[in-house]
Amino acid sequence: MKKTILGFTVILLMCIGGMGISPVRAYTVTVQKDGMYAETIPDAVIDNAPVLFQKSVKKALKYDRKYKDADAVTRANKIVYPYDKFLDVAKKIKASDEIVIRKPFYIYTVWDQAGKSAPSEYYFQVQQNGKKLCYFSLEIDETDHKIRFSYDKLMDQYFKYDEKTMKDAIFYEIDFVTYAETPDKVYEVRDQKDRGSMMAGSNRPDLEKVVKKFKQKNYSEKKDEIFDYLKDTSGISKKTEKNLKLELKDDYVESEDDSKDAGITKMIYPVIAAVCIPVIAAVIFIVRKRKKSSLS
């Protein structure tokens, strides 16, 4: 009787304690591999984009709760980038929302074609219940072997991308101006010249020739150059993949190849067991038989 009362009390206390806990955000996040850039993104990155997005939403809201009553200066100092900017987006997400991460793309920086001077950065469009919510990016830095979530508020405000007219667009950047080019037209989608001139500050004397040569190419030639570059430079190291697995733990999504390897590994153990068990049984039988023979 005492045990029953004690058990009931524990359950009751757990229920009361649970009332003070905030409800779990039950929104769903899926990834859609649409668009021609999708095949150029490493599987480990695109497959885990939903988990990384959810983790960033959670982290932004955690900062917000922690410094909810703090003054503006404290919030500005304590809520680190990119969560200080991303917080406005995170707050828009409701528990009943269906979030779809789609239309991944890469902005090719023309002066980087001779060698990578920055982390690979893949951009994603996020839809909330069928409508655009934001853009975010995942940066692959093979210097410290990390994949980082990034959010640019200005890109959300000023990136002039129209999915209908720019369906087959390739993206590239020249001197801090980003262009989207289709087989029919070149669009200026973002102007960041106010951040300075890359060409003016470059140490490469042949830069103007490189840019001029690229501009003279037609859409197909530019597309080939960009995708050949991505083919050579995309991908992540084993160390980066290992770090991502450690960061996401049980939430890590295995790529198709990894799943196959894991499946093969899982199959090996039953096969080994199937072979070893009869062998062990036979050895035990022989040992016992020899003991009996020696006793007799």
mmCIF file of C-alpha atoms in Angstrom:
data_model
loop_
_atom_site.group_PDB
_atom_site.id
_atom_site.type_symbol
_atom_site.label_atom_id
_atom_site.label_comp_id
_atom_site.label_asym_id
_atom_site.label_seq_id
_atom_site.Cartn_x
_atom_site.Cartn_y
_atom_site.Cartn_z
ATOM 1 C CA MET A 1 0.000 0.000 0.000
ATOM 2 C CA LYS A 2 2.802 2.375 0.947
ATOM 3 C CA LYS A 3 4.597 1.618 -2.332
ATOM 4 C CA THR A 4 1.397 2.367 -4.286
ATOM 5 C CA ILE A 5 0.952 5.712 -2.524
ATOM 6 C CA LEU A 6 4.618 6.594 -3.064
ATOM 7 C CA GLY A 7 4.389 5.742 -6.770
ATOM 8 C CA PHE A 8 1.235 7.826 -7.188
ATOM 9 C CA THR A 9 2.918 10.764 -5.419
ATOM 10 C CA VAL A 10 5.958 10.605 -7.713
ATOM 11 C CA ILE A 11 3.755 10.542 -10.828
ATOM 12 C CA LEU A 12 1.675 13.439 -9.516
ATOM 13 C CA LEU A 13 4.786 15.529 -8.815
ATOM 14 C CA MET A 14 6.102 14.782 -12.313
ATOM 15 C CA CYS A 15 2.814 15.948 -13.834
ATOM 16 C CA ILE A 16 2.790 19.130 -11.755
ATOM 17 C CA GLY A 17 6.413 19.837 -12.652
ATOM 18 C CA GLY A 18 5.644 19.252 -16.323
ATOM 19 C CA MET A 19 3.004 21.981 -16.327
ATOM 20 C CA GLY A 20 5.718 24.595 -16.039
ATOM 21 C CA ILE A 21 7.596 23.296 -19.056
ATOM 22 C CA SER A 22 7.142 25.143 -22.348
ATOM 23 C CA PRO A 23 5.361 23.087 -25.031
ATOM 24 C CA VAL A 24 7.614 21.390 -27.582
ATOM 25 C CA ARG A 25 7.732 23.134 -30.951
ATOM 26 C CA ALA A 26 6.296 20.382 -33.113
ATOM 27 C CA TYR A 27 6.760 22.034 -36.525
ATOM 28 C CA THR A 28 8.085 19.784 -39.277
ATOM 29 C CA VAL A 29 11.158 20.483 -41.388
ATOM 30 C CA THR A 30 11.923 18.601 -44.604
ATOM 31 C CA VAL A 31 14.425 19.111 -47.401
ATOM 32 C CA GLN A 32 13.555 19.145 -51.089
ATOM 33 C CA LYS A 33 16.400 18.507 -53.519
ATOM 34 C CA ASP A 34 15.045 20.597 -56.368
ATOM 35 C CA GLY A 35 16.970 22.813 -58.740
ATOM 36 C CA MET A 36 20.112 22.084 -60.732
ATOM 37 C CA TYR A 37 22.497 22.911 -57.873
ATOM 38 C CA ALA A 38 21.146 20.170 -55.592
ATOM 39 C CA GLU A 39 23.410 17.487 -57.047
ATOM 40 C CA THR A 40 26.541 19.560 -56.400
ATOM 41 C CA ILE A 41 26.005 19.806 -52.644
ATOM 42 C CA PRO A 42 27.582 17.091 -50.464
ATOM 43 C CA ASP A 43 24.960 14.633 -49.196
ATOM 44 C CA ALA A 44 26.020 15.112 -45.582
ATOM 45 C CA VAL A 45 25.268 18.840 -45.904
ATOM 46 C CA ILE A 46 21.954 18.795 -47.754
ATOM 47 C CA ASP A 47 20.549 15.792 -45.847
ATOM 48 C CA ASN A 48 21.346 17.413 -42.501
ATOM 49 C CA ALA A 49 20.175 20.915 -43.464
ATOM 50 C CA PRO A 50 16.789 20.420 -41.679
ATOM 51 C CA VAL A 51 18.499 19.362 -38.444
ATOM 52 C CA LEU A 52 20.955 22.272 -38.589
ATOM 53 C CA PHE A 53 18.085 24.689 -39.291
ATOM 54 C CA GLN A 54 16.021 23.377 -36.350
ATOM 55 C CA LYS A 55 19.040 23.511 -34.083
ATOM 56 C CA SER A 56 19.608 27.161 -35.027
ATOM 57 C CA VAL A 57 15.953 28.041 -34.403
ATOM 58 C CA LYS A 58 16.192 26.411 -30.980
ATOM 59 C CA LYS A 59 19.425 28.219 -30.158
ATOM 60 C CA ALA A 60 18.058 31.627 -31.240
ATOM 61 C CA LEU A 61 14.941 31.179 -29.071
ATOM 62 C CA LYS A 62 17.093 30.034 -26.155
ATOM 63 C CA TYR A 63 19.075 33.285 -26.369
ATOM 64 C CA ASP A 64 15.807 35.220 -26.522
ATOM 65 C CA ARG A 65 14.457 33.556 -23.371
ATOM 66 C CA LYS A 66 17.730 33.983 -21.509
ATOM 67 C CA TYR A 67 17.965 37.720 -22.212
ATOM 68 C CA LYS A 68 14.260 38.477 -22.450
ATOM 69 C CA ASP A 69 14.329 41.109 -19.689
ATOM 70 C CA ALA A 70 17.783 42.486 -20.478
ATOM 71 C CA ASP A 71 18.344 45.969 -21.892
ATOM 72 C CA ALA A 72 19.091 46.508 -25.575
ATOM 73 C CA VAL A 73 22.841 46.916 -25.065
ATOM 74 C CA THR A 74 23.110 43.666 -23.080
ATOM 75 C CA ARG A 75 21.075 41.772 -25.677
ATOM 76 C CA ALA A 76 23.258 43.150 -28.463
ATOM 77 C CA ASN A 77 26.420 42.034 -26.662
ATOM 78 C CA LYS A 78 25.192 38.651 -25.456
ATOM 79 C CA ILE A 79 23.184 37.326 -28.418
ATOM 80 C CA VAL A 80 25.921 36.332 -30.832
ATOM 81 C CA TYR A 81 25.895 36.335 -34.633
ATOM 82 C CA PRO A 82 24.028 34.955 -36.563
ATOM 83 C CA TYR A 83 21.366 34.334 -33.906
ATOM 84 C CA ASP A 84 20.954 38.047 -33.194
ATOM 85 C CA LYS A 85 19.739 38.515 -36.785
ATOM 86 C CA PHE A 86 18.042 35.131 -37.140
ATOM 87 C CA LEU A 87 15.888 35.611 -34.038
ATOM 88 C CA ASP A 88 13.200 37.530 -35.956
ATOM 89 C CA VAL A 89 12.802 34.556 -38.313
ATOM 90 C CA ALA A 90 12.784 31.977 -35.501
ATOM 91 C CA LYS A 91 9.968 33.812 -33.735
ATOM 92 C CA LYS A 92 7.747 33.567 -36.821
ATOM 93 C CA ILE A 93 7.736 29.744 -36.737
ATOM 94 C CA LYS A 94 4.647 28.219 -35.123
ATOM 95 C CA ALA A 95 4.200 24.689 -33.790
ATOM 96 C CA SER A 96 1.769 23.777 -36.582
ATOM 97 C CA ASP A 97 4.019 24.977 -39.432
ATOM 98 C CA GLU A 98 5.328 22.886 -42.294
ATOM 99 C CA ILE A 99 8.824 24.113 -43.122
ATOM 100 C CA VAL A 100 10.432 23.052 -46.403
ATOM 101 C CA ILE A 101 14.087 23.731 -47.192
ATOM 102 C CA ARG A 102 14.537 23.864 -50.948
ATOM 103 C CA LYS A 103 16.166 25.422 -54.033
ATOM 104 C CA PRO A 104 19.778 25.165 -52.857
ATOM 105 C CA PHE A 105 22.251 27.247 -54.844
ATOM 106 C CA TYR A 106 25.849 28.419 -54.873
ATOM 107 C CA ILE A 107 27.147 31.914 -55.684
ATOM 108 C CA TYR A 108 30.290 31.522 -57.777
ATOM 109 C CA THR A 109 32.857 34.228 -57.071
ATOM 110 C CA VAL A 110 34.681 34.721 -60.359
ATOM 111 C CA TRP A 111 38.014 35.775 -58.827
ATOM 112 C CA ASP A 112 38.110 32.605 -56.704
ATOM 113 C CA GLN A 113 38.239 30.260 -59.669
ATOM 114 C CA ALA A 114 42.017 29.784 -59.522
ATOM 115 C CA GLY A 115 41.833 28.519 -55.938
ATOM 116 C CA LYS A 116 39.459 28.598 -52.998
ATOM 117 C CA SER A 117 40.118 31.514 -50.652
ATOM 118 C CA ALA A 118 37.013 31.099 -48.473
ATOM 119 C CA PRO A 119 34.761 28.367 -47.090
ATOM 120 C CA SER A 120 32.246 26.768 -49.435
ATOM 121 C CA GLU A 121 28.883 28.373 -48.797
ATOM 122 C CA TYR A 122 25.623 26.839 -49.980
ATOM 123 C CA TYR A 123 22.391 28.824 -49.828
ATOM 124 C CA PHE A 124 18.907 27.459 -49.172
ATOM 125 C CA GLN A 125 15.445 28.915 -49.515
ATOM 126 C CA VAL A 126 13.049 28.192 -46.649
ATOM 127 C CA GLN A 127 9.300 28.011 -47.169
ATOM 128 C CA GLN A 128 6.765 28.261 -44.366
ATOM 129 C CA ASN A 129 3.457 26.633 -45.300
ATOM 130 C CA GLY A 130 4.192 27.174 -48.999
ATOM 131 C CA LYS A 131 5.411 30.778 -48.726
ATOM 132 C CA LYS A 132 8.983 32.082 -48.592
ATOM 133 C CA LEU A 133 10.224 32.552 -45.046
ATOM 134 C CA CYS A 134 13.924 33.280 -45.492
ATOM 135 C CA TYR A 135 17.273 32.296 -46.953
ATOM 136 C CA PHE A 136 20.075 30.773 -44.915
ATOM 137 C CA SER A 137 23.420 29.267 -45.735
ATOM 138 C CA LEU A 138 25.705 26.507 -44.543
ATOM 139 C CA GLU A 139 29.421 27.245 -44.619
ATOM 140 C CA ILE A 140 31.910 24.402 -44.945
ATOM 141 C CA ASP A 141 35.235 25.474 -43.505
ATOM 142 C CA GLU A 142 37.880 22.845 -44.143
ATOM 143 C CA THR A 143 40.420 24.827 -42.124
ATOM 144 C CA ASP A 144 38.856 23.932 -38.786
ATOM 145 C CA HIS A 145 36.638 21.175 -40.241
ATOM 146 C CA LYS A 146 33.331 22.718 -39.186
ATOM 147 C CA ILE A 147 29.983 23.298 -40.886
ATOM 148 C CA ARG A 148 28.364 26.519 -39.715
ATOM 149 C CA PHE A 149 24.845 27.875 -39.994
ATOM 150 C CA SER A 150 24.742 31.441 -41.290
ATOM 151 C CA TYR A 151 21.974 33.972 -41.821
ATOM 152 C CA ASP A 152 22.226 37.287 -43.666
ATOM 153 C CA LYS A 153 19.303 39.586 -42.889
ATOM 154 C CA LEU A 154 20.243 41.958 -45.708
ATOM 155 C CA MET A 155 20.096 39.114 -48.207
ATOM 156 C CA ASP A 156 16.519 38.384 -47.137
ATOM 157 C CA GLN A 157 15.645 42.030 -47.676
ATOM 158 C CA TYR A 158 17.505 42.781 -50.892
ATOM 159 C CA PHE A 159 18.103 39.536 -52.801
ATOM 160 C CA LYS A 160 15.924 39.993 -55.905
ATOM 161 C CA TYR A 161 15.187 36.411 -56.861
ATOM 162 C CA ASP A 162 12.033 35.496 -58.743
ATOM 163 C CA GLU A 163 11.654 31.718 -58.937
ATOM 164 C CA LYS A 164 9.394 31.847 -61.981
ATOM 165 C CA THR A 165 11.652 33.956 -64.237
ATOM 166 C CA MET A 166 14.955 32.680 -62.846
ATOM 167 C CA LYS A 167 14.146 28.974 -62.824
ATOM 168 C CA ASP A 168 17.332 27.950 -64.664
ATOM 169 C CA ALA A 169 19.538 30.711 -63.257
ATOM 170 C CA ILE A 170 23.208 30.356 -62.472
ATOM 171 C CA PHE A 171 24.570 32.690 -59.788
ATOM 172 C CA TYR A 172 27.905 34.462 -59.793
ATOM 173 C CA GLU A 173 29.515 37.468 -58.163
ATOM 174 C CA ILE A 174 31.817 40.066 -59.693
ATOM 175 C CA ASP A 175 33.195 42.935 -57.633
ATOM 176 C CA PHE A 176 30.523 42.592 -54.925
ATOM 177 C CA VAL A 177 27.607 42.493 -57.360
ATOM 178 C CA THR A 178 25.674 39.202 -57.546
ATOM 179 C CA TYR A 179 24.083 38.202 -60.837
ATOM 180 C CA ALA A 180 21.510 35.571 -61.787
ATOM 181 C CA GLU A 181 21.789 34.530 -65.418
ATOM 182 C CA THR A 182 19.275 32.504 -67.397
ATOM 183 C CA PRO A 183 19.561 31.423 -71.054
ATOM 184 C CA ASP A 184 17.639 34.609 -71.928
ATOM 185 C CA LYS A 185 18.766 37.340 -69.550
ATOM 186 C CA VAL A 186 21.233 38.542 -66.903
ATOM 187 C CA TYR A 187 19.695 39.900 -63.690
ATOM 188 C CA GLU A 188 21.425 41.939 -61.007
ATOM 189 C CA VAL A 189 20.084 40.371 -57.811
ATOM 190 C CA ARG A 190 22.239 42.026 -55.166
ATOM 191 C CA ASP A 191 24.598 45.006 -55.050
ATOM 192 C CA GLN A 192 27.135 45.107 -52.206
ATOM 193 C CA LYS A 193 29.535 47.650 -53.674
ATOM 194 C CA ASP A 194 29.268 49.723 -50.522
ATOM 195 C CA ARG A 195 31.371 47.048 -48.789
ATOM 196 C CA GLY A 196 34.383 47.963 -50.904
ATOM 197 C CA SER A 197 35.959 46.886 -54.170
ATOM 198 C CA MET A 198 37.380 43.386 -54.377
ATOM 199 C CA MET A 199 39.007 44.083 -57.717
ATOM 200 C CA ALA A 200 40.709 47.225 -56.445
ATOM 201 C CA GLY A 201 42.116 45.405 -53.420
ATOM 202 C CA SER A 202 43.167 42.230 -55.202
ATOM 203 C CA ASN A 203 46.805 41.185 -55.526
ATOM 204 C CA ARG A 204 46.101 39.302 -58.740
ATOM 205 C CA PRO A 205 47.298 41.362 -61.725
ATOM 206 C CA ASP A 206 45.355 39.181 -64.172
ATOM 207 C CA LEU A 207 42.028 39.643 -62.363
ATOM 208 C CA GLU A 208 40.548 42.084 -64.869
ATOM 209 C CA LYS A 209 41.416 39.698 -67.707
ATOM 210 C CA VAL A 210 39.803 36.788 -65.837
ATOM 211 C CA VAL A 211 36.606 38.774 -65.257
ATOM 212 C CA LYS A 212 36.527 40.069 -68.843
ATOM 213 C CA LYS A 213 36.971 36.543 -70.206
ATOM 214 C CA PHE A 214 34.153 35.229 -68.014
ATOM 215 C CA LYS A 215 31.790 38.022 -69.093
ATOM 216 C CA GLN A 216 32.380 37.209 -72.754
ATOM 217 C CA LYS A 217 31.155 33.648 -72.283
ATOM 218 C CA ASN A 218 27.567 32.698 -73.042
ATOM 219 C CA TYR A 219 25.183 31.127 -70.517
ATOM 220 C CA SER A 220 26.162 27.522 -71.325
ATOM 221 C CA GLU A 221 29.884 28.250 -71.119
ATOM 222 C CA LYS A 222 29.492 30.051 -67.783
ATOM 223 C CA LYS A 223 27.362 27.220 -66.461
ATOM 224 C CA ASP A 224 29.991 24.642 -67.474
ATOM 225 C CA GLU A 225 32.730 26.666 -65.776
ATOM 226 C CA ILE A 226 30.731 26.996 -62.546
ATOM 227 C CA PHE A 227 29.696 23.360 -62.352
ATOM 228 C CA ASP A 228 33.176 22.105 -63.263
ATOM 229 C CA TYR A 229 34.478 24.247 -60.417
ATOM 230 C CA LEU A 230 31.889 22.819 -58.026
ATOM 231 C CA LYS A 231 32.705 19.286 -59.141
ATOM 232 C CA ASP A 232 36.361 19.846 -58.264
ATOM 233 C CA THR A 233 35.855 21.711 -54.981
ATOM 234 C CA SER A 234 32.621 20.433 -53.458
ATOM 235 C CA GLY A 235 32.648 17.734 -50.837
ATOM 236 C CA ILE A 236 33.695 17.529 -47.229
ATOM 237 C CA SER A 237 36.560 15.797 -45.504
ATOM 238 C CA LYS A 238 36.127 12.772 -43.266
ATOM 239 C CA LYS A 239 37.113 14.938 -40.321
ATOM 240 C CA THR A 240 34.383 17.487 -41.104
ATOM 241 C CA GLU A 241 31.822 14.716 -41.456
ATOM 242 C CA LYS A 242 32.976 13.226 -38.153
ATOM 243 C CA ASN A 243 32.638 16.623 -36.423
ATOM 244 C CA LEU A 244 29.133 17.012 -37.839
ATOM 245 C CA LYS A 245 28.148 13.571 -36.524
ATOM 246 C CA LEU A 246 29.497 14.457 -33.078
ATOM 247 C CA GLU A 247 27.626 17.761 -33.096
ATOM 248 C CA LEU A 248 24.260 16.340 -34.173
ATOM 249 C CA LYS A 249 24.635 12.951 -32.436
ATOM 250 C CA ASP A 250 21.418 10.888 -32.779
ATOM 251 C CA ASP A 251 19.879 13.523 -35.061
ATOM 252 C CA TYR A 252 22.536 13.046 -37.738
ATOM 253 C CA VAL A 253 21.071 11.865 -41.041
ATOM 254 C CA GLU A 254 23.138 9.267 -42.855
ATOM 255 C CA SER A 255 23.650 9.763 -46.563
ATOM 256 C CA GLU A 256 22.562 7.010 -48.935
ATOM 257 C CA ASP A 257 26.124 5.704 -49.288
ATOM 258 C CA ASP A 258 26.664 5.772 -45.529
ATOM 259 C CA SER A 259 23.399 3.926 -44.999
ATOM 260 C CA LYS A 260 24.491 1.229 -47.436
ATOM 261 C CA ASP A 261 27.831 0.882 -45.655
ATOM 262 C CA ALA A 262 26.056 0.737 -42.295
ATOM 263 C CA GLY A 263 23.680 -1.869 -43.678
ATOM 264 C CA ILE A 264 26.584 -3.973 -44.900
ATOM 265 C CA THR A 265 28.278 -3.634 -41.516
ATOM 266 C CA LYS A 266 25.099 -4.698 -39.735
ATOM 267 C CA MET A 267 24.822 -7.735 -42.015
ATOM 268 C CA ILE A 268 28.395 -8.808 -41.281
ATOM 269 C CA TYR A 269 27.705 -9.506 -37.611
ATOM 270 C CA PRO A 270 24.872 -12.020 -38.175
ATOM 271 C CA VAL A 271 26.995 -13.761 -40.805
ATOM 272 C CA ILE A 272 29.960 -14.002 -38.405
ATOM 273 C CA ALA A 273 27.621 -15.261 -35.690
ATOM 274 C CA ALA A 274 26.111 -17.832 -38.054
ATOM 275 C CA VAL A 275 29.581 -19.153 -38.849
ATOM 276 C CA CYS A 276 31.104 -18.956 -35.362
ATOM 277 C CA ILE A 277 28.283 -20.506 -33.325
ATOM 278 C CA PRO A 278 28.406 -23.925 -35.080
ATOM 279 C CA VAL A 279 32.221 -23.885 -34.882
ATOM 280 C CA ILE A 280 32.174 -23.133 -31.151
ATOM 281 C CA ALA A 281 29.506 -25.800 -30.598
ATOM 282 C CA ALA A 282 31.622 -28.332 -32.512
ATOM 283 C CA VAL A 283 34.736 -27.461 -30.454
ATOM 284 C CA ILE A 284 32.772 -27.874 -27.184
ATOM 285 C CA PHE A 285 31.405 -31.207 -28.403
ATOM 286 C CA ILE A 286 34.895 -32.482 -29.311
ATOM 287 C CA VAL A 287 36.396 -31.321 -25.977
ATOM 288 C CA ARG A 288 33.622 -33.031 -24.006
ATOM 289 C CA LYS A 289 33.964 -36.210 -26.056
ATOM 290 C CA ARG A 290 37.722 -36.319 -25.411
ATOM 291 C CA LYS A 291 37.158 -35.806 -21.662
ATOM 292 C CA LYS A 292 34.732 -38.710 -21.587
ATOM 293 C CA SER A 293 37.188 -40.872 -23.483
ATOM 294 C CA SER A 294 40.015 -40.037 -21.108
ATOM 295 C CA LEU A 295 37.824 -40.805 -18.030
ATOM 296 C CA SER A 296 36.827 -44.142 -19.413
#
